[in-house]
Coordinates of N, CA, C and O in Angstrom, one line a residue:
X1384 N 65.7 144.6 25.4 CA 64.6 145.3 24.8 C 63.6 144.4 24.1 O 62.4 144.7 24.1
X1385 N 63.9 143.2 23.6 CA 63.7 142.3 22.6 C 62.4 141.9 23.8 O 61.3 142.2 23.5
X1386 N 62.7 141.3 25.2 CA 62.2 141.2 26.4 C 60.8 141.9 26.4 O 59.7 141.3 26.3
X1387 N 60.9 143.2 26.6 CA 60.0 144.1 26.8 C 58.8 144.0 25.9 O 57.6 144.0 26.2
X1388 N 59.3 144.0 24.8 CA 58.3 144.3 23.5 C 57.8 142.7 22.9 O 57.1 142.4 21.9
X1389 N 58.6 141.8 23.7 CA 57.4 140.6 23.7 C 56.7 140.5 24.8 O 55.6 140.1 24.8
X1390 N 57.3 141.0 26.0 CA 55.9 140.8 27.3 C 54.4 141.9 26.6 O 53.2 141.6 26.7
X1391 N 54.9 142.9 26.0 CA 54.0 144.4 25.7 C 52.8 143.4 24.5 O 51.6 143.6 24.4
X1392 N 53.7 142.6 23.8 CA 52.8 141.8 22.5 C 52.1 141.2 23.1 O 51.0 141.2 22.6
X1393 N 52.2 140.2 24.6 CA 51.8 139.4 25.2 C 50.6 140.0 25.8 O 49.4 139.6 25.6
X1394 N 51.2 141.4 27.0 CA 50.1 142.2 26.7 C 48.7 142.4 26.4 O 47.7 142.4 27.2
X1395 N 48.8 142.7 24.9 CA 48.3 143.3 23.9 C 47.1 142.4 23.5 O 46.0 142.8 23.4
X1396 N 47.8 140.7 23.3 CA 46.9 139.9 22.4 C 47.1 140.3 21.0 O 46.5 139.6 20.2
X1397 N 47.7 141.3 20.5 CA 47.8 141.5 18.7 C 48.4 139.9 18.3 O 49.0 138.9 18.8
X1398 N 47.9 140.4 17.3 CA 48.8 139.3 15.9 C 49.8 139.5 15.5 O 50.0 140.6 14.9
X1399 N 50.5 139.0 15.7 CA 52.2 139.2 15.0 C 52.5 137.5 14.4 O 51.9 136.5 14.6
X1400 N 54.0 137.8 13.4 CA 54.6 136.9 13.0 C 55.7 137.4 13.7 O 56.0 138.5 14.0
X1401 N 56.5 135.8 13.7 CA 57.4 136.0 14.7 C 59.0 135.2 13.5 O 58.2 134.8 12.6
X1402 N 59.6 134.9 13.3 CA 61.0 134.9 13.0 C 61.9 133.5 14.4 O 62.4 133.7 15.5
X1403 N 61.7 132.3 13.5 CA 62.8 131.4 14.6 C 64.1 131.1 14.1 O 64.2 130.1 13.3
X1404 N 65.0 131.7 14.4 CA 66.2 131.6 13.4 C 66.9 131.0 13.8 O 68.1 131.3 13.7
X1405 N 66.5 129.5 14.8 CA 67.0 128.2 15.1 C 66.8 127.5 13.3 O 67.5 127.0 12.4
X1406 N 65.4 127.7 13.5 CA 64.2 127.0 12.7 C 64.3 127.4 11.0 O 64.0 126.7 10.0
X1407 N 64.9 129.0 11.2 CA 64.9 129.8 10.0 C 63.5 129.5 9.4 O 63.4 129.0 8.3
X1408 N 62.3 129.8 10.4 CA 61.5 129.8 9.0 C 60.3 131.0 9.8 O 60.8 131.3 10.8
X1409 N 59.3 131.5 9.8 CA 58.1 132.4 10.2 C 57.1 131.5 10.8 O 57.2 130.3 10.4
X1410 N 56.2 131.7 11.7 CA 55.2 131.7 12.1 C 54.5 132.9 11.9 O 54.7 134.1 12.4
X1411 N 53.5 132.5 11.1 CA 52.7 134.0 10.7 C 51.3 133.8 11.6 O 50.8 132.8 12.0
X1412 N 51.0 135.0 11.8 CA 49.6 135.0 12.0 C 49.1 134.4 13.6 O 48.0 133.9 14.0
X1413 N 50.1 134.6 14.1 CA 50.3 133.8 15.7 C 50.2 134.8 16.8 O 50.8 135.9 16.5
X1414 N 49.7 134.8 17.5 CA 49.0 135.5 19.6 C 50.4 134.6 20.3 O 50.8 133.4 20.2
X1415 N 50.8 135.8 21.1 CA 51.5 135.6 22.3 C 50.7 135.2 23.5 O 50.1 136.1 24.0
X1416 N 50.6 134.1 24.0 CA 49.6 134.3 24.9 C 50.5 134.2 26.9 O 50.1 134.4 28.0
X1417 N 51.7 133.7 26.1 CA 52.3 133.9 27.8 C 53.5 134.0 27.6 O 54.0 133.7 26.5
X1418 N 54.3 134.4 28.9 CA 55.8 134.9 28.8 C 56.2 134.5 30.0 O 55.9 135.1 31.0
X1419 N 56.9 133.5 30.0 CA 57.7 133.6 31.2 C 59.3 133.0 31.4 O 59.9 132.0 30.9
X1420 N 59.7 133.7 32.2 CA 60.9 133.6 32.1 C 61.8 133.6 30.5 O 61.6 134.6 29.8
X1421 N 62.4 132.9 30.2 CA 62.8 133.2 28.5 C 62.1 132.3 27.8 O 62.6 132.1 26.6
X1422 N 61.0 131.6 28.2 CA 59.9 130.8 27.4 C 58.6 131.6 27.2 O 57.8 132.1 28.0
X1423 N 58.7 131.3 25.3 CA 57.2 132.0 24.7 C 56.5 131.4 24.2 O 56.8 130.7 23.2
X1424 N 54.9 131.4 24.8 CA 53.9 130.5 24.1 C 53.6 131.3 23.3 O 53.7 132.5 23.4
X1425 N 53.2 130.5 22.0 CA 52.8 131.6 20.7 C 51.3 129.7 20.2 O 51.4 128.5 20.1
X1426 N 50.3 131.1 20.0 CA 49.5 130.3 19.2 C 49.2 130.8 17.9 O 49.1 132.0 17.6
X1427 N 48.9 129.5 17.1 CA 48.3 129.7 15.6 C 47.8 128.6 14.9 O 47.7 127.4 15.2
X1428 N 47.3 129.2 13.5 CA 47.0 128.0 12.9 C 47.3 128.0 11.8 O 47.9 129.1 11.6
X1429 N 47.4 127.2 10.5 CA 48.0 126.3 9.7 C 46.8 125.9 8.8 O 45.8 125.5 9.4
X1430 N 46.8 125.9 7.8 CA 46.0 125.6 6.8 C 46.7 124.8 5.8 O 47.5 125.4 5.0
X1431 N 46.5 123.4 5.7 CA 46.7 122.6 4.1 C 45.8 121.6 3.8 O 45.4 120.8 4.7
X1432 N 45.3 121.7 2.6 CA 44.3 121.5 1.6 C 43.0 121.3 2.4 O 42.6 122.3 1.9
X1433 N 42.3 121.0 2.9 CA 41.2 120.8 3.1 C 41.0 121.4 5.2 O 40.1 122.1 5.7
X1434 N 41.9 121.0 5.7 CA 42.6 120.8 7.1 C 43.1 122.0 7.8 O 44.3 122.5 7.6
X1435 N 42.3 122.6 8.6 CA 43.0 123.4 9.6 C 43.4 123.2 11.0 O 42.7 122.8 11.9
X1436 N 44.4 123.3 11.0 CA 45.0 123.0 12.6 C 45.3 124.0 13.6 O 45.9 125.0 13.0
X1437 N 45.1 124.1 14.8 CA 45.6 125.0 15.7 C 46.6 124.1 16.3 O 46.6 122.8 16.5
X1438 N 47.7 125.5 16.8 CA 49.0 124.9 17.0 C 49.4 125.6 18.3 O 49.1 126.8 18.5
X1439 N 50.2 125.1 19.3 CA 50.5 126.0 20.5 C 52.4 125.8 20.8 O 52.7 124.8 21.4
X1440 N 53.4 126.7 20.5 CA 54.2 126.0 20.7 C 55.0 127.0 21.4 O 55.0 128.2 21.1
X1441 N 55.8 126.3 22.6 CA 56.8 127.1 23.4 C 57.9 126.9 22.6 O 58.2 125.9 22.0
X1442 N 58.8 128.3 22.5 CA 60.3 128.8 22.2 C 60.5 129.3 23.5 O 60.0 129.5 24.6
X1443 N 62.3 129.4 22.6 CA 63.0 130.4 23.7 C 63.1 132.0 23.2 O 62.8 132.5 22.1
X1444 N 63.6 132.4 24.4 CA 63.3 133.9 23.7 C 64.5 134.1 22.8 O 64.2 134.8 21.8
X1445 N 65.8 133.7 22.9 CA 66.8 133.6 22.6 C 66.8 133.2 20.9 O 67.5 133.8 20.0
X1446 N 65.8 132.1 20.6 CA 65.3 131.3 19.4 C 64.9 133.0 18.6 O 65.5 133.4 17.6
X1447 N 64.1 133.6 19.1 CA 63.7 134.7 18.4 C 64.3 135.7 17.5 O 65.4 136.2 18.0
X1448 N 63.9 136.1 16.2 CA 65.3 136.2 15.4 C 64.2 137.9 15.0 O 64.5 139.0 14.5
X1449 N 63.3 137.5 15.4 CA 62.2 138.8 14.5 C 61.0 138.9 15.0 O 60.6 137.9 15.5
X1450 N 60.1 140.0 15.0 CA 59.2 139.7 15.6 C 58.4 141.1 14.5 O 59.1 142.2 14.4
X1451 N 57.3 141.1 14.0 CA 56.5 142.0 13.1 C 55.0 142.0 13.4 O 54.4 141.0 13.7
X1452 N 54.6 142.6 13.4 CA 53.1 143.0 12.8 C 52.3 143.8 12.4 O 53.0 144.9 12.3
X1453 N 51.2 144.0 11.9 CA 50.3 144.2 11.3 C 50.0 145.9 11.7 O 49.7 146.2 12.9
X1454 N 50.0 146.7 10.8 CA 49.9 147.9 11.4 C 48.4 148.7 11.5 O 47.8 149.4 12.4
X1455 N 48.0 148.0 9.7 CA 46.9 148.8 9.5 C 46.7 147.7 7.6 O 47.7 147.3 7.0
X1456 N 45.6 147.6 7.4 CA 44.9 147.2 6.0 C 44.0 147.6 5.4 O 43.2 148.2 6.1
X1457 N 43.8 147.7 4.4 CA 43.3 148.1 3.6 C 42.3 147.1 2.3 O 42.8 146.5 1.3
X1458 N 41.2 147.2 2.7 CA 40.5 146.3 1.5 C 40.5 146.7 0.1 O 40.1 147.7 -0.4
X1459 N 41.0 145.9 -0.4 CA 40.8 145.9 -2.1 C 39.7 145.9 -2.9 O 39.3 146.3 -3.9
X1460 N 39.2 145.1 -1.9 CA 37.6 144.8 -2.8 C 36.5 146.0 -2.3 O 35.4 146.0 -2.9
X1461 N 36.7 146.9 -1.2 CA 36.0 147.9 -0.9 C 36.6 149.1 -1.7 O 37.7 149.7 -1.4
X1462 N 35.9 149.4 -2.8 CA 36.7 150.8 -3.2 C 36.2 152.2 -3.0 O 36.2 153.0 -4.0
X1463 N 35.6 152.7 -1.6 CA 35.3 153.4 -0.8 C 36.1 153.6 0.1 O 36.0 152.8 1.1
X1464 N 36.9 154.3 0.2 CA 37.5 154.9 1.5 C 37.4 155.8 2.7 O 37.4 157.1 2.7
X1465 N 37.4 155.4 3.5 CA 36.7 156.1 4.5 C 38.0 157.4 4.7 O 39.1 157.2 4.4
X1466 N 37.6 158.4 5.2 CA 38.5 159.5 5.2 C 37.9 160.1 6.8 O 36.8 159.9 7.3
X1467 N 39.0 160.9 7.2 CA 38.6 161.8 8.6 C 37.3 162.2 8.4 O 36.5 162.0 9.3
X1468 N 37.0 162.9 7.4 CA 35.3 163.5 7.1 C 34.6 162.8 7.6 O 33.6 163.2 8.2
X1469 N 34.8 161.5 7.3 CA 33.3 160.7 7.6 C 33.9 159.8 9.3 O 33.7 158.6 9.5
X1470 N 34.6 160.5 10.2 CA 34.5 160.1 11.9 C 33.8 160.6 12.3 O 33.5 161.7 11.8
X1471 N 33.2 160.1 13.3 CA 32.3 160.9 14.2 C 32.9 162.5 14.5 O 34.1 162.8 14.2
X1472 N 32.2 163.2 15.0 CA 32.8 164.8 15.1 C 33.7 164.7 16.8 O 34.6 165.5 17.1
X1473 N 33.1 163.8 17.4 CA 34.4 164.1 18.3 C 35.6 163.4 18.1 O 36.6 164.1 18.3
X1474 N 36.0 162.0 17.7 CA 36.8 161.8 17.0 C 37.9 162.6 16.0 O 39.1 162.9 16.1
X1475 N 37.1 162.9 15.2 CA 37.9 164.1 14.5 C 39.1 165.4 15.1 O 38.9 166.0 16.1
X1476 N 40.3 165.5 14.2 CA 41.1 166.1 14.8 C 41.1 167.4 13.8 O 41.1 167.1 12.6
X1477 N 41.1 168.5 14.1 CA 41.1 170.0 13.7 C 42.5 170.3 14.0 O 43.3 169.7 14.7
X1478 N 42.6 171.9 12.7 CA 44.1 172.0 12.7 C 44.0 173.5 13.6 O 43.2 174.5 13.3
X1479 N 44.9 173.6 14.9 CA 45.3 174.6 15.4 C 44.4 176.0 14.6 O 44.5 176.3 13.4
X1480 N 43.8 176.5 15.6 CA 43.1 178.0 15.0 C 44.8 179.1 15.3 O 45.5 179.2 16.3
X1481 N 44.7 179.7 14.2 CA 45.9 180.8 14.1 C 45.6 181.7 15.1 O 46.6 182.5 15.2
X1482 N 44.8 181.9 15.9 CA 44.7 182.9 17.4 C 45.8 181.8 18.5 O 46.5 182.3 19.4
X1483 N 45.9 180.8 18.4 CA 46.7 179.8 19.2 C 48.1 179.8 19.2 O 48.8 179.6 20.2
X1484 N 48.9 180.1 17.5 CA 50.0 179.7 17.1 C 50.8 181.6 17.7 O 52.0 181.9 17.7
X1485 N 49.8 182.5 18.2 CA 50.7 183.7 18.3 C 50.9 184.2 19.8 O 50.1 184.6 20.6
X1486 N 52.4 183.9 20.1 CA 52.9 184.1 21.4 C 53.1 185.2 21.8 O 53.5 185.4 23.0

């Protein structure tokens, strides 16, 4: 299964952190960018003091202990929230008219 839903991430291009529990430690914030056979490239980057690095590194799939991401966020510093009211009108989902619900 573990299989599937990293080819599906690979896919995708999302962001996930991933879990190396050779390594015991996260890679946050890292793109699957290829899958093959039981080797995963995963890229990211790395920030200390001044210095940003991009990083590309193959695992095994086996190495993989976890795999997470990002569902949905929320700004703190915007304190406006957008609500269904303000989607466009086709967007928008309406609730069943009671002429529908009677069999």
């Amino acid at each position: 299964m573990l299989h599937r839903k990293i080819y599906q991430l690979c896919q995708d291009g999302r962001e996930v952190c991933i879990f190396l529990r050779d390594q015991q430690r996260w890679i946050e914030g890292g793109c699957i960018v290829d899958f093959e056979g039981d080797i995963v490239t995963i890229r990211y980057e790395t920030e200390e003091e001044d210095e940003i690095s991009s990083w590309e590194e193959m695992v095994r799939l086996e190495s993989i202990g976890a795999v997470t991401q990002k569902l949905a966020s929320v700004s703190k510093t915007n304190s406006e929230i957008i609500v269904s009211d303000d989607c466009p009108e086709a967007e928008q989902i309406h609730p069943p008219s009671p002429e529908h619900n009677q069999d």
